Coordinates of C-alpha atoms in Angstrom, one line a residue:
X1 CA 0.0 0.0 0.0
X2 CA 2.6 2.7 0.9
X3 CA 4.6 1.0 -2.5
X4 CA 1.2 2.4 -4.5
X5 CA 0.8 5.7 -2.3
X6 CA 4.1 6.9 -3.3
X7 CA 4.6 6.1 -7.1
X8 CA 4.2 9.0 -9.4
X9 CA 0.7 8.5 -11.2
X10 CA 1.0 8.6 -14.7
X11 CA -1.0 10.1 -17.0
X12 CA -3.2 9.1 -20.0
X13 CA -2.1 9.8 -23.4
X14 CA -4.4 12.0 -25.4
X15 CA -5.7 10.8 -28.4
X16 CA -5.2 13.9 -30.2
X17 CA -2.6 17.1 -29.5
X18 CA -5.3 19.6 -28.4
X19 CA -3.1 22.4 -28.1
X20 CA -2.4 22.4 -31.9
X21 CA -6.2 21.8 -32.6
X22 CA -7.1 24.9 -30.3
X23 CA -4.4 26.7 -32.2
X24 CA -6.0 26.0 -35.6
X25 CA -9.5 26.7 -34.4
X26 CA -8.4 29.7 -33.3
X27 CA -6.6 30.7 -36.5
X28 CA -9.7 30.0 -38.5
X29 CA -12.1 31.8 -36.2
X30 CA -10.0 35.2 -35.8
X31 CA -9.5 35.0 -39.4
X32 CA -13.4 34.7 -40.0
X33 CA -13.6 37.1 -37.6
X34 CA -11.2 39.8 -39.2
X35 CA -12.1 38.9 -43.4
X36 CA -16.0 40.1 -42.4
X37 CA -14.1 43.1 -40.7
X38 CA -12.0 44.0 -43.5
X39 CA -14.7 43.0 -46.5
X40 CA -17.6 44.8 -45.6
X41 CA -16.7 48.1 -47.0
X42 CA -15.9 46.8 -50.2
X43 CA -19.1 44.1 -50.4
X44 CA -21.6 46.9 -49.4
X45 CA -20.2 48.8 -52.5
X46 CA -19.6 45.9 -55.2
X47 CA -21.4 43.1 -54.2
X48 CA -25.1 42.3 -55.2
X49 CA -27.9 43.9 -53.2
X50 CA -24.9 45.3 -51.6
X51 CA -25.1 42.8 -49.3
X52 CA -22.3 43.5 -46.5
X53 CA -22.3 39.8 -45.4
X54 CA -21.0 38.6 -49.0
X55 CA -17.6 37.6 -47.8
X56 CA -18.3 36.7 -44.7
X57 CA -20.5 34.0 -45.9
X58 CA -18.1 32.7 -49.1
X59 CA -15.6 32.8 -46.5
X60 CA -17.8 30.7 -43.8
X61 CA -19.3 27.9 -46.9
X62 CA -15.2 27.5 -47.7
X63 CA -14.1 26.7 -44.4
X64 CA -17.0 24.1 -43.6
X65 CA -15.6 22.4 -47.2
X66 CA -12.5 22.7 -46.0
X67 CA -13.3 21.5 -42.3
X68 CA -15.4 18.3 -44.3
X69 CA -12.4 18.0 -46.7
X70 CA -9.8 17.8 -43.2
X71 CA -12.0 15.4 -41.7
X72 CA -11.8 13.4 -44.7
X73 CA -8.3 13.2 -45.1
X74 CA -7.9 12.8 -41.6
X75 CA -9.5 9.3 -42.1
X76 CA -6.2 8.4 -44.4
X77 CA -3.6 6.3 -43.4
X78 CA -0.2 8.3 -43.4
X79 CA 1.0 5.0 -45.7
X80 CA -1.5 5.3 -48.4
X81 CA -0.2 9.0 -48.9
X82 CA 3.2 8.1 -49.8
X83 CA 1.8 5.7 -52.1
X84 CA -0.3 8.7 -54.3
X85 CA 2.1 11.2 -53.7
X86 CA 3.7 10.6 -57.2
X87 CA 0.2 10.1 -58.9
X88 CA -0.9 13.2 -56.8
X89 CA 2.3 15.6 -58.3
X90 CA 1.8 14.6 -61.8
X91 CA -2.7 15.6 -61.3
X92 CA -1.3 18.8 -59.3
X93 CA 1.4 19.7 -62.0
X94 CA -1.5 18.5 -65.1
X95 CA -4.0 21.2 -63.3
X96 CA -0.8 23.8 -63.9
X97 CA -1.0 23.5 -67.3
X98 CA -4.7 23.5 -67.6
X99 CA -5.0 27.2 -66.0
X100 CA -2.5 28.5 -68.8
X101 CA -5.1 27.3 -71.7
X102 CA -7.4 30.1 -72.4
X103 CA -10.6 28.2 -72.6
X104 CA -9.8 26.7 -69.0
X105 CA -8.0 29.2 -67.0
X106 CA -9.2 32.8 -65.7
X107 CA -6.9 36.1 -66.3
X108 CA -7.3 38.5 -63.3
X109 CA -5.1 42.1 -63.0
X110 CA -2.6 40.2 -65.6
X111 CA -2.5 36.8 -64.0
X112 CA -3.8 33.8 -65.0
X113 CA -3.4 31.7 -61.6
X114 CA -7.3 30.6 -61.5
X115 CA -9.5 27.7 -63.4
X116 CA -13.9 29.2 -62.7
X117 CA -16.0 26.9 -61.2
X118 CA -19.0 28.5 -61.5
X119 CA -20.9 29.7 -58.4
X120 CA -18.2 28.0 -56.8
X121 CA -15.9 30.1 -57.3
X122 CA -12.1 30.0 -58.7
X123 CA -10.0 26.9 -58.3
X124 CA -5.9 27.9 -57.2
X125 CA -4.4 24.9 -58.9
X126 CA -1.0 26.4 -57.0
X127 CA -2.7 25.7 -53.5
X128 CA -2.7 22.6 -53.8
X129 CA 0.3 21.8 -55.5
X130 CA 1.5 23.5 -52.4
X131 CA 0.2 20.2 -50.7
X132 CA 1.1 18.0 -53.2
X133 CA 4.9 19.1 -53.1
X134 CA 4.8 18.0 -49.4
X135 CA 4.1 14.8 -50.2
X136 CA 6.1 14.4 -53.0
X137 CA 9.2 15.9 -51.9
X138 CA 9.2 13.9 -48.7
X139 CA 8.1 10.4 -50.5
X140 CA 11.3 11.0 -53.1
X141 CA 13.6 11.5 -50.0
X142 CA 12.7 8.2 -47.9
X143 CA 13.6 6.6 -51.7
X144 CA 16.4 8.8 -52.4
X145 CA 17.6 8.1 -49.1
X146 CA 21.2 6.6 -49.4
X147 CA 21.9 9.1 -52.7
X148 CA 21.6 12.1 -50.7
X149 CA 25.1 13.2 -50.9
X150 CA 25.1 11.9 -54.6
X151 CA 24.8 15.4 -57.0
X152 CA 23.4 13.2 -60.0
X153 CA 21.3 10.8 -58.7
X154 CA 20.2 12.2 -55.6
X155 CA 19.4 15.7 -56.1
X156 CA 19.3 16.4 -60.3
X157 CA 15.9 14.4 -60.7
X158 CA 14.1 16.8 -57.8
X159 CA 15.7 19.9 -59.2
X160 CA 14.2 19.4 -62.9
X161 CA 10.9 18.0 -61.3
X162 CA 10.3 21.3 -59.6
X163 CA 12.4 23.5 -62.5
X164 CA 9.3 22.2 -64.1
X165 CA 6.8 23.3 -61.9
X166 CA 8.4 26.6 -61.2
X167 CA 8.4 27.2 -64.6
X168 CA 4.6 26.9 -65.0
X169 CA 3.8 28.8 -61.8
X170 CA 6.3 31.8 -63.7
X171 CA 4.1 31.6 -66.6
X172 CA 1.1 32.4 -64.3
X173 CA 2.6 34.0 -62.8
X174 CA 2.7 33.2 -59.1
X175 CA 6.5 34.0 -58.2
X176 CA 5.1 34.0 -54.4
X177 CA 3.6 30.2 -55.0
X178 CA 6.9 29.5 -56.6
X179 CA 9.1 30.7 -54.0
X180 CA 7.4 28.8 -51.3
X181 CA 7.4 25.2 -52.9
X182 CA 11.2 25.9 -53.5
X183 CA 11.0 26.4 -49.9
X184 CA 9.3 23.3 -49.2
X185 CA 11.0 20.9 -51.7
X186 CA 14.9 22.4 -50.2
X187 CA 13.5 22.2 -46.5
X188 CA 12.6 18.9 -47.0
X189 CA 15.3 17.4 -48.6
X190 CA 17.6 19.4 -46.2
X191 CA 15.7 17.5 -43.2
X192 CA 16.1 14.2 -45.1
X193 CA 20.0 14.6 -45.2
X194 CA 21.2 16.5 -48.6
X195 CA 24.8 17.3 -48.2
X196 CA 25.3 20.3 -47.0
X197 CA 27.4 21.2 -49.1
X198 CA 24.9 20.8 -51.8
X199 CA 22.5 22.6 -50.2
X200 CA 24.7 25.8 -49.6
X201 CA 25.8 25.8 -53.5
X202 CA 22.0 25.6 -54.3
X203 CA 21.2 28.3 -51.8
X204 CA 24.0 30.8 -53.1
X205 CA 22.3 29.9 -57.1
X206 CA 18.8 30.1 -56.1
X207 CA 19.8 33.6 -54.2
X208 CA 21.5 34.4 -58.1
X209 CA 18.4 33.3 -59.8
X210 CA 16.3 35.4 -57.9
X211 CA 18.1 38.4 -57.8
X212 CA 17.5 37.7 -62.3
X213 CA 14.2 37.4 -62.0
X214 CA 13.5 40.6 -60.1
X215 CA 16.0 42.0 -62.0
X216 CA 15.1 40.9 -65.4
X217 CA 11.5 41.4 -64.7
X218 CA 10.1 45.4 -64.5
X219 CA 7.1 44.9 -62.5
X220 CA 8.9 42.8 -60.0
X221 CA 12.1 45.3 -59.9
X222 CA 9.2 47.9 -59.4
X223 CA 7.9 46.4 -56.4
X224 CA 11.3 46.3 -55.1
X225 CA 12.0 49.8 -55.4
X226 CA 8.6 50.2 -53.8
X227 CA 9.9 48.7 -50.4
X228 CA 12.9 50.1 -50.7
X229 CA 11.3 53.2 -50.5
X230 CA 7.4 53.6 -50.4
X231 CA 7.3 57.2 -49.6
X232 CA 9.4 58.2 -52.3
X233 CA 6.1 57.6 -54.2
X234 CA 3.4 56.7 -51.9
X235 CA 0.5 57.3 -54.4
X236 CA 2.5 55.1 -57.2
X237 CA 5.0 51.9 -56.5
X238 CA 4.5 52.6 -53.0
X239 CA 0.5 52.6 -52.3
X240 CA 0.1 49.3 -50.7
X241 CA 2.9 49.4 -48.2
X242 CA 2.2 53.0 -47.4
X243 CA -1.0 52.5 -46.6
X244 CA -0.2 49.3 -44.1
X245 CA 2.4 51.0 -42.8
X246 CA 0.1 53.5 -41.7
X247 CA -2.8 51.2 -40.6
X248 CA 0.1 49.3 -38.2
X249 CA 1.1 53.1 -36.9
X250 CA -2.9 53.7 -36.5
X251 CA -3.3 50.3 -34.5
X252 CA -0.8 51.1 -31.5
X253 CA -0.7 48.9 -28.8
X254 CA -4.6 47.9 -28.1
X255 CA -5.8 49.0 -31.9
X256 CA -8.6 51.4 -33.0
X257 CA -11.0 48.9 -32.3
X258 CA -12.8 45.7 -34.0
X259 CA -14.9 47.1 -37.0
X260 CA -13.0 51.1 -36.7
X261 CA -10.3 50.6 -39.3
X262 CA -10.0 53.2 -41.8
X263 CA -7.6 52.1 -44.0
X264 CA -9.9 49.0 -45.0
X265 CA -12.2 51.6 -46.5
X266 CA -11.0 51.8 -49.9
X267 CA -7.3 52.9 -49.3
X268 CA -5.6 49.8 -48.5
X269 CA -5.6 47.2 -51.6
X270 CA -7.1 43.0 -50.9
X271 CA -7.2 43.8 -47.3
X272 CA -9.1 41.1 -46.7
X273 CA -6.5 38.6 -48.5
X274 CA -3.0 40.0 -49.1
X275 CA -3.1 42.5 -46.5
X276 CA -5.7 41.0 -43.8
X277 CA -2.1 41.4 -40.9
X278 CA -2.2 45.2 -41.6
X279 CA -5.8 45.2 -40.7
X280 CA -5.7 43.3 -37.7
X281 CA -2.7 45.6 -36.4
X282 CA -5.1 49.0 -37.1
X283 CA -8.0 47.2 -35.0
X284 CA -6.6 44.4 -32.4
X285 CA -3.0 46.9 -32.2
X286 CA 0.3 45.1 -31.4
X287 CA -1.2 42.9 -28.7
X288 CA -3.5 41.1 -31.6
X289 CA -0.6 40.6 -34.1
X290 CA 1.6 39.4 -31.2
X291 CA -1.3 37.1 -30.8
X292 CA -1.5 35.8 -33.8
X293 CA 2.1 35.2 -34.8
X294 CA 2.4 33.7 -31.2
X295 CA -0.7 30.6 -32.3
X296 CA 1.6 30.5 -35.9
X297 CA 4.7 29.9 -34.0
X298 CA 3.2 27.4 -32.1
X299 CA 1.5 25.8 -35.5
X300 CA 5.1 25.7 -36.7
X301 CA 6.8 24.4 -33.8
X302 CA 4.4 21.5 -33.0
X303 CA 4.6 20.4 -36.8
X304 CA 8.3 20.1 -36.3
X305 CA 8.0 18.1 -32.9
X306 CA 5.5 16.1 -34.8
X307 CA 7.9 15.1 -37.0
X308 CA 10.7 14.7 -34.6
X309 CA 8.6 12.3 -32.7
X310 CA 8.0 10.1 -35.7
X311 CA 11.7 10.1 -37.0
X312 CA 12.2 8.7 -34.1
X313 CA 9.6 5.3 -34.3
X314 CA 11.4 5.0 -37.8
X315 CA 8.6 6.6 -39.7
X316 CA 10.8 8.7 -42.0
X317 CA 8.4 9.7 -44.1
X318 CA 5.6 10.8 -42.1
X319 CA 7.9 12.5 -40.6
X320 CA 9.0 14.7 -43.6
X321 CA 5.8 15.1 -44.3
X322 CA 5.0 16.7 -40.7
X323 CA 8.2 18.9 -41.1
X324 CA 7.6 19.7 -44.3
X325 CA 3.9 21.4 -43.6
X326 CA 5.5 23.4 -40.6
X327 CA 8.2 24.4 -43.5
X328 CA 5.0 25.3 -45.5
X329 CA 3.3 27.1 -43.2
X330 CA 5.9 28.9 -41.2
X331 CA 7.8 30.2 -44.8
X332 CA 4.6 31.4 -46.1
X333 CA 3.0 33.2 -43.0
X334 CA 6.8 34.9 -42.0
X335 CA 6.6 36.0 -46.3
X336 CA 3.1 37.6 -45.7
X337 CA 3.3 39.1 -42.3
X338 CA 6.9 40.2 -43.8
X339 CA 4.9 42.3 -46.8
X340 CA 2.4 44.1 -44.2
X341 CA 5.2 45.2 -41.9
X342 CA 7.5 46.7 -44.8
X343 CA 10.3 43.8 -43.9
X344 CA 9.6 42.1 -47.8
X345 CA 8.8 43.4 -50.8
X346 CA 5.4 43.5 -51.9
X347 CA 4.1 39.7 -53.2
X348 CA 0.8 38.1 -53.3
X349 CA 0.5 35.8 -51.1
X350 CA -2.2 35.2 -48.3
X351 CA -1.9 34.4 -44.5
X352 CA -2.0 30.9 -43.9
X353 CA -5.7 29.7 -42.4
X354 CA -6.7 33.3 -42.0
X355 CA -6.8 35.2 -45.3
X356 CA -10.3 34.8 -47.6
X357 CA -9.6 32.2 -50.3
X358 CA -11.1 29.1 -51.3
X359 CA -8.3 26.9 -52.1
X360 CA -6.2 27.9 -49.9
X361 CA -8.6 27.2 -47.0
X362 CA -9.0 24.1 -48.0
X363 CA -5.6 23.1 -48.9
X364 CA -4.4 24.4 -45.3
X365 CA -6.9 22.2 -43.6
X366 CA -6.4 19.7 -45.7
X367 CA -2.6 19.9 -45.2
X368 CA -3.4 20.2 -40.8
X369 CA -4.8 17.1 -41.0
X370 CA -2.3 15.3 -42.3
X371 CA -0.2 16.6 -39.9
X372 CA -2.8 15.8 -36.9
X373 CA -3.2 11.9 -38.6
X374 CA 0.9 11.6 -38.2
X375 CA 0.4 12.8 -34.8
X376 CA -2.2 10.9 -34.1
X377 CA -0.5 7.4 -35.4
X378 CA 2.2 8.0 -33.1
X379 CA 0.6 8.5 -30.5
X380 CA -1.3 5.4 -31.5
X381 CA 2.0 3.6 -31.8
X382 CA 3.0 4.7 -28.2
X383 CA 0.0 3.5 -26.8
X384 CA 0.8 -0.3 -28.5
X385 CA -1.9 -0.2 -31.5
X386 CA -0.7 -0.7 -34.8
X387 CA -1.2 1.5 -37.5
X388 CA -1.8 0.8 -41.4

């Protein structure tokens, strides 16, 4: 009896990690929360009936497909992913070509990143690939495993694979989209072993190529000078950084207050997509931004002890796929929140679970639960039950 009494009691193993699923919720809802905020102005002035609610209730129909779609997936053994992910690349990379046809894809502002489906909406083919690189990349690695420090035959076949999807995202083109599946195909064949040396010659030449393409390119070497900048011409190459600049100043430490922004009012460009941070920091101040890059960081962080935890049970490729969604997630939120606060130059690309966006909604809750099934199979593992 006094043997019992004194023994530490242990405690049960949750099925699921509840702090990341709180995290995600909470995402999702401020991000509901804050697109209604920041759309209103512009749905009451464009939008049929002028109906202020027309975001706000796109936005809510794509997170219930995307919550259906995550629950879905979630029902997916982490085995049978590695087993599409080839099949998966070649549909996501087939969709990339489709959207460059004229009679398939849509041309918005000089883009053509978007395939109309109707009252649905616009399908972003580049969302998903987004997804799709994940599992690829991390599925190639488990096979390309002993090659790693082979140039040839360990890294040449990824690096024309995704020369050949960065070249159709350019043609979009979606140089944002591109940059963060170079991010997620490197990161994840960094995590899997690459030589480093390798990997530091391919840093210094994608550093070279991009410094061509901004440079070769006058839009992009426009936006550029625009950072550099944006008061120099704050009605011109500067407008959208000004103007969130100034809605950050505005939002001090406790913001103007939720619903008081003035900068959503017509002055600030996609502030509910691009620029949704620069909102939040002119009504929730620096206590809401801290906020939210606080529940990102911790997103990012758990993905990454996800996948540390299933390296090591010996499930290499779950966990490169974990990794590789924290690499996802944490590269393209740090790009975004980078534009709004003036620390990058100007690129389209939306906040992670938050901005309003059909496919990439769903491709970000599709993407969480992947990550919550690799969680949830080790913890399955460490409980004695075998997984598929």
């Amino acid at each position: 009896m006094f043997y019992k009494a004194t023994q530490p009691k242990r405690t049960l193993l949750a099925p699921y990690d509840w702090g990341l699923l709180w995290a995600v919720f909470a995402l999702l809802a401020i991000g509901l929360v804050m697109v209604y905020s920041a759309s209103i102005a512009v749905a009451e002035a464009k939008s049929l009936n002028h109906q202020g609610e027309f975001y706000l209730i796109r936005h809510a129909m794509y997170l219930v497909v995307g919550l259906a779609a995550a629950y879905a997936v979630f029902q997916v053994p982490t085995g049978l992913w590695q087993k599409a992910a080839p099949w998966l690349f070649i549909i996501g990379a087939a969709c990339l070509v489709a959207v460059l046809l004229p009679f398939i894809g849509k041309e918005v502002n000089g883009s053509r990143r978007w395939i109309p489906l109707g009252p649905l909406g616009n399908f972003q083919p580049s969302e998903l690939v987004k997804l799709f690189a994940v599992l690829y990349a991390a599925d190639y690695t488990v096979r390309k495993a002993a090659l790693m420090d082979n140039l040839k035959k360990g890294f040449m076949p990824m690096f024309f694979v995704m020369l050949g999807v960065g070249g159709l995202l350019l043609m979009e083109p979606d140089f944002g989209a591109f940059v963060v599946i170079v991010a997620i195909a490197l990161g994840i064949l960094f995590l899997g072993g690459l030589n480093w040396r390798l990997f530091a010659g391919l840093i210094l030449m994608l550093g070279v190529g991009f410094v061509l393409m901004i440079w070769l390119s006058p839009y992009r070497l426009q936006r550029v000078i625009g950072f550099m900048d944006p008061w120099a011409d704050p009605l011109g190459k500067g407008y959208q950084l000004s103007h969130s600049l100034i809605a950050f100043g505005r939002g001090e430490l406790t913001g103007v207050g939720l619903g008081d922004s003035v900068e959503k009012l017509f002055y600030l460009p996609e502030a509910y997509t691009d620029f949704l941070l620069a909102v939040i920091a002119e009504e929730l101040g620096f206590l809401g931004v801290m906020a939210v890059i606080g529940l990102f960081a911790w997103v990012t962080w758990r993905a990454f002890s996800v996948g540390w935890q299933a390296a090591l049970m010996g499930r290499n490729y779950a966990a490169l796929v974990a990794q590789g969604i924290g690499v996802w997630l944490g590269v393209q939120s740090f790009i975004n929140m980078g534009v709004n606060m003036g620390l990058l130059p100007t690129k389209g690309l939306t906040l992670p679970l938050m901005s309003y966006g059909g496919s990439g909604i769903v491709a970000n809750c599709m993407a969480l639960a992947i990550l919550i099934r690799v969680d949830f199979e080790n913890r399955q593992l460490m409980r004695g039950k075998k997984t598929l």
